[in-house]
Each structure stands twice: as C-alpha cells, then as structure tokens.
Amino acid sequence: MTRKKKNNNLGELLIGILVLASVSTFVYTQSVTGTIIVFIVGFIAMLAIAKTIQFKRQKKLNRSGILQVDEMSGAEFEEFLRLRYKAGGYAVRKTPYKGDYGADLILENGRQKIVVQAKRYKSNVGIKAVQEISAAKLHYGANEAWVVTNSFFTKAAAELALSNKVKLVNRDELVGILLAKKAG
C-alpha cells in the first residue's frame, strides 16, 4: 500500500468529522454564525493537525537516514545493506554484479541462509523482483528470500510474495530498521 492511500483516508476522516461537527452545530443551535465559526475553527485545527503530522513524519525520515538512501545508486544501496546486515550479526556475501541469479546478497547465520535482492527505486517495486528472488532462493539453496527497497511494492508483487513465502521489506519497514539501529 502506498502512503498516498493512507493520507487520503486520514484526510477523508478529518473532513467527515468537520462536516459532522458543522451540521450538528446547525441542527442543535439553528445558528448559521455558530456553524460558520465551528467550521472555521475545525478547519484551522485540521490544518494544524496535518502540519504536525507532516513535521513529525519529516523529522522521523531525517533521523532515519532514508533520505540519504534515496540518493544512493543501486550498487551503493547493496553495499549499505551488506554493512547493515553484517553489523546485525550475519555473515554476508555479495553476489557478482552480473550473473547474480536474482540475488544481490547472501546472508548466513548458523543454519539460516537468506538471499536478498536490493531495490533502490523511486517508484513501486513490481512482480519481477519477487520472481527473481524466488528463483535465487532455489539456486542458492536458501531457507528464506527477501526483497528490500527504499520504496513500496505493487499489489501484484505483494500477492506473489505471499504465495512464494518471500519477505518484502518496504520503505516504512526500512525506516523502522534504520531507526532501531540508531537507537541500539
């Protein structure tokens, strides 16, 4: 799911509350002036709430470092993830840049072997990434397959990942991971 849908739902909810408050004021008071005042005060409160949410979201993004990730090349993103997973206790091996069979990184921790495909994208990641990492899981004999992105996934990619047991790490989850690493 993209953030735009989440934001639209919140906006629709706030507008609904504003309209309900205005109509209720008019029904109970029969005052046009009172209704207009409630509407204006409610509208100003909505703007303040929206700005506060936007400010907190931007502050969280700045703290996480995701904005720097957005500026990386694909190869830099792979190296960034390699270092993150290595710091997290995995033995990490990069696959060749060409001929990688769909995986960019191979993580190992005891008997656990995970193939990871890194997608540093500006748009949503599609079904092809899930197809490739599923094939890489078999090729490398891995227990798990992950696709990690600084973006989000299409609905089709999410559906295919579910049926193929591929873990998808989207932008929101990556921000959470980055923030957890900074706190730890």
Short mmCIF file of C-alpha atoms in Angstrom, two decimals, residues 1-122:
data_model
loop_
_atom_site.label_atom_id
_atom_site.label_comp_id
_atom_site.label_asym_id
_atom_site.label_seq_id
_atom_site.Cartn_x
_atom_site.Cartn_y
_atom_site.Cartn_z
CA MET A 1 0.00 0.00 0.00
CA THR A 2 1.30 3.43 -0.77
CA ARG A 3 1.36 6.28 1.68
CA LYS A 4 -0.94 8.36 -0.52
CA LYS A 5 -3.84 5.99 0.23
CA LYS A 6 -3.17 6.20 3.96
CA ASN A 7 -3.02 10.01 3.82
CA ASN A 8 -6.24 10.18 1.78
CA ASN A 9 -8.05 8.04 4.36
CA LEU A 10 -6.93 10.33 7.19
CA GLY A 11 -7.92 13.42 5.21
CA GLU A 12 -11.34 11.96 4.42
CA LEU A 13 -11.85 11.11 8.09
CA LEU A 14 -10.93 14.64 9.21
CA ILE A 15 -13.20 16.22 6.60
CA GLY A 16 -16.02 13.91 7.67
CA ILE A 17 -15.57 14.97 11.29
CA LEU A 18 -15.52 18.63 10.28
CA VAL A 19 -18.74 18.31 8.24
CA LEU A 20 -20.42 16.30 11.02
CA ALA A 21 -19.44 18.90 13.63
CA SER A 22 -20.74 21.73 11.43
CA VAL A 23 -24.04 20.01 10.64
CA SER A 24 -24.52 19.02 14.30
CA THR A 25 -23.89 22.61 15.37
CA PHE A 26 -26.52 23.89 12.97
CA VAL A 27 -29.06 21.20 13.91
CA TYR A 28 -28.73 21.89 17.64
CA THR A 29 -28.32 25.68 17.56
CA GLN A 30 -30.03 26.72 14.31
CA SER A 31 -27.30 29.36 14.15
CA VAL A 32 -25.59 30.00 10.84
CA THR A 33 -22.97 32.14 12.58
CA GLY A 34 -22.23 29.41 15.12
CA THR A 35 -21.98 26.83 12.35
CA ILE A 36 -19.54 29.00 10.38
CA ILE A 37 -17.42 29.53 13.50
CA VAL A 38 -17.32 25.79 14.22
CA PHE A 39 -16.38 25.13 10.60
CA ILE A 40 -13.58 27.73 10.58
CA VAL A 41 -12.15 26.65 13.95
CA GLY A 42 -12.37 23.00 12.88
CA PHE A 43 -10.66 23.76 9.58
CA ILE A 44 -7.83 25.57 11.34
CA ALA A 45 -7.48 22.66 13.77
CA MET A 46 -7.35 20.22 10.82
CA LEU A 47 -4.57 22.25 9.21
CA ALA A 48 -2.64 22.31 12.49
CA ILE A 49 -3.03 18.52 12.88
CA ALA A 50 -1.94 17.92 9.28
CA LYS A 51 1.12 20.17 9.66
CA THR A 52 2.08 18.47 12.95
CA ILE A 53 1.82 15.02 11.37
CA GLN A 54 3.84 16.18 8.36
CA PHE A 55 6.50 17.73 10.61
CA LYS A 56 6.82 14.58 12.75
CA ARG A 57 6.99 12.35 9.66
CA GLN A 58 9.72 14.52 8.11
CA LYS A 59 11.67 14.57 11.37
CA LYS A 60 11.49 10.76 11.55
CA LEU A 61 12.68 10.45 7.95
CA ASN A 62 15.58 12.82 8.59
CA ARG A 63 16.63 10.90 11.71
CA SER A 64 16.46 7.53 9.95
CA GLY A 65 18.82 8.38 7.10
CA ILE A 66 16.34 7.15 4.47
CA LEU A 67 16.70 10.42 2.56
CA GLN A 68 20.40 9.64 2.06
CA VAL A 69 19.44 6.12 0.94
CA ASP A 70 17.15 7.69 -1.66
CA GLU A 71 20.20 9.42 -3.17
CA MET A 72 22.31 6.24 -3.41
CA SER A 73 22.95 4.29 -6.58
CA GLY A 74 21.83 0.66 -6.73
CA ALA A 75 25.37 -0.55 -6.02
CA GLU A 76 25.71 1.83 -3.05
CA PHE A 77 22.39 0.58 -1.67
CA GLU A 78 23.61 -3.02 -1.91
CA GLU A 79 26.79 -2.10 -0.04
CA PHE A 80 24.78 -0.17 2.55
CA LEU A 81 22.60 -3.24 3.19
CA ARG A 82 25.67 -5.50 3.27
CA LEU A 83 27.18 -3.39 6.05
CA ARG A 84 23.84 -3.23 7.94
CA TYR A 85 23.35 -6.99 7.89
CA LYS A 86 27.00 -7.62 8.78
CA ALA A 87 26.59 -5.32 11.79
CA GLY A 88 23.46 -7.32 12.64
CA GLY A 89 25.50 -10.50 13.04
CA TYR A 90 25.14 -12.09 9.61
CA ALA A 91 27.97 -13.39 7.50
CA VAL A 92 27.30 -11.51 4.27
CA ARG A 93 28.45 -12.33 0.77
CA LYS A 94 27.79 -10.13 -2.24
CA THR A 95 26.95 -11.89 -5.46
CA PRO A 96 28.60 -10.81 -8.74
CA TYR A 97 27.09 -7.61 -10.14
CA LYS A 98 26.23 -9.51 -13.34
CA GLY A 99 25.08 -13.11 -13.33
CA ASP A 100 23.76 -12.98 -9.75
CA TYR A 101 20.78 -15.29 -10.47
CA GLY A 102 18.41 -12.77 -8.85
CA ALA A 103 20.14 -12.21 -5.52
CA ASP A 104 22.40 -9.32 -4.52
CA LEU A 105 23.37 -10.56 -1.06
CA ILE A 106 23.55 -13.92 0.68
CA LEU A 107 23.18 -13.76 4.46
CA GLU A 108 24.14 -16.64 6.72
CA ASN A 109 23.70 -17.07 10.44
CA GLY A 110 24.21 -20.64 11.61
CA ARG A 111 21.91 -22.84 9.53
CA GLN A 112 19.92 -19.86 8.29
CA LYS A 113 20.66 -18.82 4.71
CA ILE A 114 18.83 -15.84 3.22
CA VAL A 115 19.03 -14.43 -0.29
CA VAL A 116 18.35 -10.71 -0.56
CA GLN A 117 17.54 -8.58 -3.55
CA ALA A 118 18.12 -4.86 -3.02
CA LYS A 119 15.91 -2.46 -4.97
CA ARG A 120 16.73 1.23 -4.60
CA TYR A 121 13.79 2.64 -6.58
CA LYS A 122 11.90 5.87 -6.99
#
